[in-house]
Amino acid sequence: MKNSNNSGQNMSSKEVRNSFINYFKKQGHTHVASSSLIPENDNTLLFANAGMNQFKNLFLGLENRDYKRAVTSQKCVRAGGKHNDLENVGFTARHHTFFEMLGNFSFGDYFKKEAIHFAWEYLTKDLGLDKNKLYVTVFQNDDEAADIWHQQEGIPKERIFRFGEKDNFWRMGDTGPCGPCSEIFYDRGEEYGKVKDPFKSIESGEDRIIEIWNLVFMQFFEKAPGVMEPLPKPSVDTGSGLERVVSVVQNKLNNYDTDVFRPMIERACKVGSFDYINDLKILASNKEQSEKTAAMRVLADHCRSAGFLIADGALPSNEGRGYVLRRIMRRAIRYGRKLSDKSLLYPMVDELILSMSDVYPELAQRKEHILSTVRDEETRFLQTLDTGSDILEGEIQNLLKQGKKKLSGEVLFKLYDTYGFPVDLSRLIAEEKGVQADETDFEKLLEQAKIKAKASWKGRSMDTDQAHLISLASEFSQKHQQTQFQGYISLDATARVIGLSNGHSKVDSLTEGQTGYLILDKTSFYAEGGGQAGDKGLIISAESQTQLRVTNTTKVNDVFLHAIEVVKGKLKVDEKINTKVDVKVRRQTAAHHSATHLLHAALRKTLGTQVTQAGSLVDEQKLRFDFTYNKPLTPEEIEKIEALVNEEISLASPVSTHLMTPSQAQDFGALALFGEKYGDQVRVLKMGDFSCELCGGTHVNNTSEVRVFKVVSESGVSSGVRRIEALAGDLGLSYLFKNLLENQKAKAEAQIHEGWESFLEREKLELPVWIESKKNEIKLLEKQIKKMKLDQVDLEKVVEQKFAANSSHQFVVFQVASSERDSLSEIADRVKNKIQSGIVILLGEAEESTPLIVSLSKDVSAKLKAGDIVKSLTQKFGGKGGGRPDFAQGSLTSASLVDVKNYCQNNF
């Protein structure tokens, strides 16, 4: 790379990304891969939205890794909560829902001097940016940073600006690590802004001077708002938006004009047969073209969010993360419809996969799932878009005719609930017509309907018990490191009590009858994780013979928390104890867990390698496995999957575990799960030649120990995700024996019914076929009974009872001893055809209410409605009902035939 001001001008976005990572690797940083967009064990975040997210526990001192310096290019999404850029996307030069955050980090290693030097050297030498176009900002009281910029890097003081807390001070939360930050800005030139003074230009946020790097100096710990103390080991967290840096390097005024977005935009232009116009003069003078360009940019951004979120495990739905994804996708689809009748989102996501899979291989590995999810959501939305748009347009026009300009929350909710319209899409359409949407009322209706559509994610609140336990585990993590888990090799362990809690606070002892949590220096109890339930069992004190029942085991930052009940005696901190895991529970759970691995492999062999795990739960009661697939499994597919799993069980294949690095595991052929967080060493579980996955759970030693595998249900969880529930081990055998016994009993009943003498005849019987034949016989008998009932009605005698009411219409009111509405309806139609013109009212007979049928001839229904007659009768005699103009039905609470006749004669 040449060290000239133009050295970066010809760099592609991939080259910029690589140059950043390589620069910091040369400075002793470990390259850490981007974490999933779906944060692990962090309910405060909707999506990963900054490079530091995956290092949060390192900054808090809750986790240790074998490096002190790191560099990343982190996938980020900001489309909910306080970081909500959705409405600006496509209409500004640099707002995005998905972006990559380049970052370098120091965990108690280097600080301001090095961080500032690295940033300045990389920008001015490796990228070759003109120093005279760069400005820096510091926190108003951070003289240290200002001096380093001036004295160390030689930046004139007039190019160093000071800002207050709002702009240049960073906090992780109300309490915790915090500190001043220093930002680097690039000046495009006075001609690109309205404000000449650089300080005021930065302050105004105009596009002339743009922020390209933020250096956060974590040097304090805020114990309470405003109460800070210095950190013993200050850290550094920096973030530089790749898209912004690339726009500067490639000399583009708009991020969407860089090669980051160009492939997707070009694909859309090709599919839709239109051109991408980005000339500022044309856009300023041509509103229609400006809207088209904005629509293309919306699609270019949203296809990236959709593709990456689906790859990381998100799926469109009406709750939480899935709802945000749905909003993004449906916003893109609607803007696509403004450009072309052809699908644009699908081919643009396909282009995203082609252009970025070399950097993010999960895109290619989950290509079929990503594209099928996009196609399904697009098809589903387009089916309702036109209908919903018509309804919304009608509501808006009615409002405007009445001189009103506020769309009710009731209409917004109806569009959301019935037609799948995200509320912001309804608002956007309404605003285009000059109408305001009442989202406050909409939110109230959502709450009333108990629909938790979290467009603005607040995170799941933590109760005081959980907060206490996390704090307790963090304390012991710092003092004692992690709990030593010995449960892979033994179900018993000798350990020492190092912590006790009553669930609300730390205590020194727990006595008989009390419940709480126990922390040991080592344990044989497996802690809940990876979809596997925690172990249960007993703990006995080696000193006092105190007995504890362990009801569950969880962990926080590798500190194991044993949920206990003191059955006998008193337990104190520092006591020596013996752990005894419940063998039966562990064995059955292990059988279910190993069966999920065999099931996963069988699914991929049967349905294709696009199938991936979307979630699982295994305990001693059952196994539940969610996987990506877009249609229900056929009985034949389920049968084949069961056969594959049971064949592997019968082969008695050895089950082995291997510790290795993630890259070695990949070479070994292990299947990793996207969205899972893996450390420097991973545990690979190999089951013969059939299955090889990363897994930290407990398993059988040989596939034969699974004993048997049986699917008990297959269903849909959400769009693109199916769920299988199954049984294995002792429970699987019990289930099969139970079903066999029931089958034998049913066959014995069939033998008695058919009068077979031979046992062999019974065993040849295919029970489902026999049951189907009996159902057909029952249907035939029901038809015969129905015909008999119809034939019992003397139509001639009924017709003779007709009378003329006040309206001069001919009425026939009669009653039949039946409650079957199909039969009553057919009888009423026969009578109507017999009289040709008139009104037939038929009452049935039932225990609780009187069935009511009203049938009108065509000529009468043009003047009088059957539904109005039913309504009138139910108001008089109690009941309910309704129907078409020529036919309606209902039920009357209390009415005799005479009463109904008299009422009809006098009121119709």
Short mmCIF file of C-alpha atoms in Angstrom, two decimals, residues 198-540:
data_model
loop_
_atom_site.label_atom_id
_atom_site.label_comp_id
_atom_site.label_asym_id
_atom_site.label_seq_id
_atom_site.Cartn_x
_atom_site.Cartn_y
_atom_site.Cartn_z
CA PRO A 198 -16.17 23.25 10.82
CA PHE A 199 -17.18 23.14 14.51
CA LYS A 200 -20.71 24.29 13.73
CA SER A 201 -20.89 21.94 10.74
CA ILE A 202 -20.06 18.98 12.98
CA GLU A 203 -22.50 20.23 15.60
CA SER A 204 -25.30 20.52 13.02
CA GLY A 205 -24.85 16.94 11.77
CA GLU A 206 -24.94 17.93 8.09
CA ASP A 207 -23.43 15.66 5.43
CA ARG A 208 -20.38 17.83 4.77
CA ILE A 209 -18.27 16.58 7.72
CA ILE A 210 -18.98 12.95 8.63
CA GLU A 211 -17.86 10.89 11.59
CA ILE A 212 -15.75 7.90 10.51
CA TRP A 213 -14.32 6.60 13.81
CA ASN A 214 -15.21 6.74 17.50
CA LEU A 215 -12.62 5.91 20.17
CA VAL A 216 -14.14 5.15 23.57
CA PHE A 217 -11.85 5.30 26.59
CA MET A 218 -13.32 3.25 29.43
CA GLN A 219 -11.49 4.74 32.39
CA PHE A 220 -14.21 5.00 35.05
CA PHE A 221 -16.72 2.80 36.82
CA GLU A 222 -19.98 4.60 37.59
CA LYS A 223 -21.26 3.18 40.91
CA ALA A 224 -24.34 5.43 40.82
CA PRO A 225 -25.38 8.25 38.50
CA GLY A 226 -22.60 10.85 38.78
CA VAL A 227 -20.51 8.80 41.22
CA MET A 228 -17.41 7.56 39.40
CA GLU A 229 -14.15 5.96 40.40
CA PRO A 230 -11.14 5.19 38.18
CA LEU A 231 -10.88 1.68 36.75
CA PRO A 232 -7.69 -0.17 37.75
CA LYS A 233 -7.26 -1.38 34.16
CA PRO A 234 -8.75 1.12 31.67
CA SER A 235 -9.89 -0.32 28.35
CA VAL A 236 -10.52 0.84 24.80
CA ASP A 237 -13.55 0.23 22.56
CA THR A 238 -13.53 1.73 19.07
CA GLY A 239 -16.02 1.64 16.23
CA SER A 240 -15.68 2.67 12.60
CA GLY A 241 -18.56 2.15 10.18
CA LEU A 242 -17.24 0.28 7.16
CA GLU A 243 -19.81 1.81 4.80
CA ARG A 244 -18.82 5.37 5.80
CA VAL A 245 -15.11 4.69 5.48
CA VAL A 246 -15.61 3.10 2.05
CA SER A 247 -17.63 6.14 0.86
CA VAL A 248 -14.69 8.36 1.84
CA VAL A 249 -12.08 6.05 0.29
CA GLN A 250 -14.07 5.70 -2.95
CA ASN A 251 -14.92 9.42 -2.94
CA LYS A 252 -18.69 8.87 -3.00
CA LEU A 253 -21.05 11.39 -1.43
CA ASN A 254 -23.61 8.69 -0.68
CA ASN A 255 -22.91 5.29 0.89
CA TYR A 256 -25.34 3.66 -1.55
CA ASP A 257 -23.11 4.66 -4.46
CA THR A 258 -20.21 2.52 -3.21
CA ASP A 259 -19.42 -1.05 -4.18
CA VAL A 260 -20.96 -2.19 -0.87
CA PHE A 261 -24.43 -1.72 -2.34
CA ARG A 262 -23.74 -1.64 -6.08
CA PRO A 263 -24.16 -5.40 -6.79
CA MET A 264 -27.66 -5.50 -5.27
CA ILE A 265 -28.78 -2.28 -6.98
CA GLU A 266 -27.47 -3.47 -10.37
CA ARG A 267 -29.34 -6.77 -9.93
CA ALA A 268 -32.58 -4.89 -9.20
CA CYS A 269 -32.08 -2.69 -12.27
CA LYS A 270 -31.55 -5.78 -14.42
CA VAL A 271 -34.64 -7.58 -13.09
CA GLY A 272 -36.90 -4.52 -13.19
CA SER A 273 -35.51 -3.02 -16.43
CA PHE A 274 -34.86 0.43 -14.98
CA ASP A 275 -31.82 2.62 -14.28
CA TYR A 276 -30.29 3.79 -11.01
CA ILE A 277 -30.01 7.58 -11.13
CA ASN A 278 -27.84 9.21 -8.46
CA ASP A 279 -27.10 12.58 -10.06
CA LEU A 280 -27.91 15.16 -7.37
CA LYS A 281 -29.19 17.77 -9.83
CA ILE A 282 -31.61 15.32 -11.45
CA LEU A 283 -32.82 14.08 -8.06
CA ALA A 284 -33.35 17.64 -6.81
CA SER A 285 -35.44 18.62 -9.84
CA ASN A 286 -37.34 15.38 -10.50
CA LYS A 287 -39.48 14.21 -7.56
CA GLU A 288 -40.59 11.00 -9.28
CA GLN A 289 -37.01 9.96 -10.00
CA SER A 290 -35.94 10.93 -6.49
CA GLU A 291 -38.59 8.60 -5.07
CA LYS A 292 -37.47 5.76 -7.33
CA THR A 293 -33.83 6.20 -6.31
CA ALA A 294 -34.86 6.24 -2.63
CA ALA A 295 -36.88 3.05 -3.18
CA MET A 296 -33.84 1.31 -4.70
CA ARG A 297 -31.71 2.38 -1.75
CA VAL A 298 -34.32 1.11 0.71
CA LEU A 299 -34.21 -2.27 -1.02
CA ALA A 300 -30.41 -2.28 -1.15
CA ASP A 301 -30.24 -1.75 2.60
CA HIS A 302 -33.14 -3.97 3.64
CA CYS A 303 -32.06 -6.95 1.56
CA ARG A 304 -28.84 -6.96 3.61
CA SER A 305 -30.69 -6.90 6.94
CA ALA A 306 -33.09 -9.60 5.80
CA GLY A 307 -30.40 -11.90 4.45
CA PHE A 308 -28.07 -11.62 7.43
CA LEU A 309 -30.82 -11.81 10.07
CA ILE A 310 -32.33 -14.95 8.55
CA ALA A 311 -28.85 -16.47 8.23
CA ASP A 312 -28.34 -15.88 11.95
CA GLY A 313 -31.61 -17.53 12.92
CA ALA A 314 -34.25 -14.77 12.92
CA LEU A 315 -37.57 -15.46 11.18
CA PRO A 316 -40.42 -13.07 10.31
CA SER A 317 -43.18 -13.15 12.91
CA ASN A 318 -45.44 -10.86 14.93
CA GLU A 319 -43.28 -10.70 18.04
CA GLY A 320 -39.91 -9.36 19.12
CA ARG A 321 -37.02 -9.84 16.73
CA GLY A 322 -39.23 -11.56 14.19
CA TYR A 323 -41.53 -8.55 14.04
CA VAL A 324 -38.65 -6.17 13.37
CA LEU A 325 -37.46 -8.47 10.57
CA ARG A 326 -41.00 -8.59 9.17
CA ARG A 327 -41.21 -4.79 9.23
CA ILE A 328 -37.94 -4.50 7.36
CA MET A 329 -38.92 -7.10 4.76
CA ARG A 330 -42.41 -5.75 4.17
CA ARG A 331 -41.12 -2.19 3.90
CA ALA A 332 -38.71 -3.43 1.24
CA ILE A 333 -41.43 -5.37 -0.58
CA ARG A 334 -43.70 -2.33 -0.70
CA TYR A 335 -40.94 -0.09 -2.07
CA GLY A 336 -40.17 -2.82 -4.57
CA ARG A 337 -43.77 -2.71 -5.78
CA LYS A 338 -43.33 1.00 -6.47
CA LEU A 339 -40.53 0.14 -8.88
CA SER A 340 -41.76 -3.03 -10.58
CA ASP A 341 -44.42 -5.73 -10.58
CA LYS A 342 -41.60 -8.25 -10.48
CA SER A 343 -40.10 -9.53 -7.24
CA LEU A 344 -37.02 -7.47 -6.37
CA LEU A 345 -36.24 -8.43 -2.77
CA TYR A 346 -35.64 -12.09 -3.62
CA PRO A 347 -33.06 -11.53 -6.42
CA MET A 348 -31.36 -8.80 -4.38
CA VAL A 349 -30.94 -11.14 -1.40
CA ASP A 350 -29.63 -13.75 -3.82
CA GLU A 351 -27.06 -11.20 -5.05
CA LEU A 352 -26.13 -10.35 -1.47
CA ILE A 353 -25.34 -14.04 -0.87
CA LEU A 354 -23.19 -14.17 -4.01
CA SER A 355 -21.27 -11.00 -3.19
CA MET A 356 -20.64 -11.48 0.54
CA SER A 357 -20.39 -15.23 1.16
CA ASP A 358 -16.60 -15.16 0.96
CA VAL A 359 -16.58 -12.90 4.03
CA TYR A 360 -19.60 -14.39 5.78
CA PRO A 361 -19.85 -18.08 4.75
CA GLU A 362 -23.08 -18.57 6.71
CA LEU A 363 -24.86 -16.82 3.83
CA ALA A 364 -23.89 -19.53 1.33
CA GLN A 365 -24.32 -22.34 3.84
CA ARG A 366 -27.89 -21.25 4.58
CA LYS A 367 -28.72 -19.98 1.10
CA GLU A 368 -31.75 -22.19 0.44
CA HIS A 369 -33.26 -21.40 3.82
CA ILE A 370 -32.68 -17.65 3.42
CA LEU A 371 -34.16 -17.49 -0.08
CA SER A 372 -37.14 -19.71 0.69
CA THR A 373 -37.94 -17.59 3.76
CA VAL A 374 -37.77 -14.41 1.67
CA ARG A 375 -39.96 -15.91 -1.05
CA ASP A 376 -42.53 -17.17 1.47
CA GLU A 377 -42.76 -13.82 3.26
CA GLU A 378 -42.99 -11.94 -0.04
CA THR A 379 -45.74 -14.26 -1.33
CA ARG A 380 -47.63 -14.04 1.97
CA PHE A 381 -47.44 -10.25 2.11
CA LEU A 382 -48.34 -9.63 -1.54
CA GLN A 383 -51.47 -11.73 -1.07
CA THR A 384 -52.68 -9.26 1.53
CA LEU A 385 -50.97 -6.04 0.38
CA ASP A 386 -53.49 -5.15 -2.30
CA THR A 387 -56.48 -5.94 -0.07
CA GLY A 388 -55.00 -4.10 2.90
CA SER A 389 -54.02 -1.12 0.74
CA ASP A 390 -57.56 -0.88 -0.62
CA ILE A 391 -59.01 -0.93 2.90
CA LEU A 392 -56.53 1.69 4.10
CA GLU A 393 -57.13 3.86 1.04
CA GLY A 394 -60.89 3.68 1.65
CA GLU A 395 -60.50 4.65 5.31
CA ILE A 396 -58.23 7.57 4.40
CA GLN A 397 -60.64 8.85 1.73
CA ASN A 398 -63.55 8.69 4.17
CA LEU A 399 -61.54 10.69 6.70
CA LEU A 400 -60.62 13.33 4.15
CA LYS A 401 -64.27 13.66 3.01
CA GLN A 402 -65.20 14.32 6.64
CA GLY A 403 -62.42 16.88 6.96
CA LYS A 404 -60.52 14.69 9.43
CA LYS A 405 -56.82 13.88 9.30
CA LYS A 406 -56.28 11.25 11.99
CA LEU A 407 -56.40 7.52 11.31
CA SER A 408 -57.70 5.62 14.33
CA GLY A 409 -55.73 3.00 16.24
CA GLU A 410 -58.63 0.62 15.61
CA VAL A 411 -58.03 0.74 11.85
CA LEU A 412 -54.26 0.39 12.34
CA PHE A 413 -54.81 -2.64 14.55
CA LYS A 414 -57.22 -4.25 12.10
CA LEU A 415 -54.69 -3.86 9.28
CA TYR A 416 -51.92 -5.26 11.49
CA ASP A 417 -53.90 -8.15 12.96
CA THR A 418 -55.88 -9.21 9.89
CA TYR A 419 -53.67 -8.22 6.97
CA GLY A 420 -50.18 -8.33 8.48
CA PHE A 421 -49.54 -4.61 7.91
CA PRO A 422 -46.75 -3.32 10.18
CA VAL A 423 -48.04 -0.15 11.78
CA ASP A 424 -45.18 1.92 10.39
CA LEU A 425 -46.18 0.85 6.86
CA SER A 426 -49.76 2.00 7.51
CA ARG A 427 -48.39 5.25 8.91
CA LEU A 428 -46.16 5.75 5.86
CA ILE A 429 -49.08 5.29 3.44
CA ALA A 430 -51.26 7.58 5.57
CA GLU A 431 -48.59 10.30 5.73
CA GLU A 432 -48.29 10.21 1.94
CA LYS A 433 -51.96 11.28 1.93
CA GLY A 434 -51.49 13.94 4.62
CA VAL A 435 -53.14 11.85 7.37
CA GLN A 436 -51.73 11.21 10.86
CA ALA A 437 -51.85 7.68 12.32
CA ASP A 438 -52.96 7.28 15.94
CA GLU A 439 -50.24 4.89 17.08
CA THR A 440 -50.92 5.54 20.77
CA ASP A 441 -54.37 4.03 20.46
CA PHE A 442 -52.90 1.22 18.35
CA GLU A 443 -50.44 0.36 21.14
CA LYS A 444 -53.28 0.24 23.67
CA LEU A 445 -55.21 -2.18 21.49
CA LEU A 446 -52.10 -4.33 21.11
CA GLU A 447 -51.72 -4.44 24.87
CA GLN A 448 -55.38 -5.29 25.36
CA ALA A 449 -55.09 -8.12 22.85
CA LYS A 450 -51.91 -9.32 24.61
CA ILE A 451 -49.95 -9.13 21.38
CA LYS A 452 -46.37 -8.33 22.26
CA ALA A 453 -45.24 -6.82 18.99
CA LYS A 454 -42.12 -5.08 20.23
CA ALA A 455 -41.35 -2.52 17.57
CA SER A 456 -39.34 -0.68 20.21
CA TRP A 457 -37.43 -3.36 22.10
CA LYS A 458 -36.94 -2.68 25.77
CA GLY A 459 -35.51 -6.08 26.60
CA ARG A 460 -36.99 -8.47 29.11
CA SER A 461 -36.77 -7.05 32.58
CA MET A 462 -34.81 -8.94 35.17
CA ASP A 463 -36.37 -9.57 38.55
CA THR A 464 -34.39 -8.90 41.69
CA ASP A 465 -33.64 -12.60 42.26
CA GLN A 466 -32.07 -13.00 38.83
CA ALA A 467 -30.08 -9.80 39.25
CA HIS A 468 -28.82 -10.98 42.62
CA LEU A 469 -27.79 -14.39 41.28
CA ILE A 470 -25.95 -12.87 38.32
CA SER A 471 -24.17 -10.48 40.68
CA LEU A 472 -23.29 -13.36 43.00
CA ALA A 473 -21.96 -15.50 40.16
CA SER A 474 -19.93 -12.56 38.85
CA GLU A 475 -18.36 -12.06 42.28
CA PHE A 476 -17.28 -15.70 42.49
CA SER A 477 -16.15 -15.69 38.86
CA GLN A 478 -13.65 -12.96 39.72
CA LYS A 479 -12.52 -14.61 42.96
CA HIS A 480 -12.47 -18.29 42.10
CA GLN A 481 -12.59 -18.47 38.31
CA GLN A 482 -15.13 -20.92 36.87
CA THR A 483 -16.68 -24.01 38.47
CA GLN A 484 -14.79 -27.18 37.56
CA PHE A 485 -17.26 -29.49 35.81
CA GLN A 486 -16.45 -33.18 36.30
CA GLY A 487 -19.79 -34.57 35.12
CA TYR A 488 -18.53 -35.86 31.78
CA ILE A 489 -16.51 -38.60 33.50
CA SER A 490 -18.34 -39.13 36.81
CA LEU A 491 -21.75 -38.56 38.35
CA ASP A 492 -20.22 -38.18 41.81
CA ALA A 493 -17.76 -35.56 43.03
CA THR A 494 -16.22 -34.33 46.25
CA ALA A 495 -16.40 -30.56 46.47
CA ARG A 496 -16.31 -27.53 48.78
CA VAL A 497 -19.13 -25.04 49.35
CA ILE A 498 -17.84 -21.61 48.34
CA GLY A 499 -21.12 -19.71 48.19
CA LEU A 500 -24.72 -19.83 49.41
CA SER A 501 -27.79 -17.74 48.63
CA ASN A 502 -31.40 -17.81 49.79
CA GLY A 503 -32.40 -16.58 46.35
CA HIS A 504 -32.46 -12.94 47.39
CA SER A 505 -29.16 -12.36 49.14
CA LYS A 506 -25.86 -13.99 50.01
CA VAL A 507 -25.96 -16.07 53.23
CA ASP A 508 -23.51 -18.09 55.35
CA SER A 509 -25.83 -21.06 55.90
CA LEU A 510 -29.14 -22.70 54.97
CA THR A 511 -31.16 -24.89 57.34
CA GLU A 512 -33.69 -27.69 57.00
CA GLY A 513 -36.75 -26.68 54.96
CA GLN A 514 -35.05 -23.71 53.33
CA THR A 515 -34.42 -23.36 49.60
CA GLY A 516 -31.69 -21.45 47.84
CA TYR A 517 -28.67 -21.68 45.59
CA LEU A 518 -25.33 -23.35 46.13
CA ILE A 519 -21.98 -22.61 44.48
CA LEU A 520 -19.25 -25.27 44.57
CA ASP A 521 -15.63 -25.23 43.51
CA LYS A 522 -16.31 -28.37 41.43
CA THR A 523 -19.41 -30.33 40.49
CA SER A 524 -20.71 -33.36 38.63
CA PHE A 525 -24.07 -31.63 37.94
CA TYR A 526 -24.52 -30.50 34.34
CA ALA A 527 -25.77 -26.89 34.14
CA GLU A 528 -28.62 -26.05 31.80
CA GLY A 529 -27.27 -25.04 28.40
CA GLY A 530 -27.28 -25.84 24.71
CA GLY A 531 -30.94 -26.80 24.93
CA GLN A 532 -30.30 -29.45 27.61
CA ALA A 533 -31.97 -29.25 31.02
CA GLY A 534 -29.82 -29.06 34.13
CA ASP A 535 -29.10 -32.11 36.25
CA LYS A 536 -31.02 -33.08 39.40
CA GLY A 537 -29.95 -35.22 42.31
CA LEU A 538 -28.64 -35.19 45.87
CA ILE A 539 -25.83 -33.54 47.81
CA ILE A 540 -24.68 -34.89 51.16
#
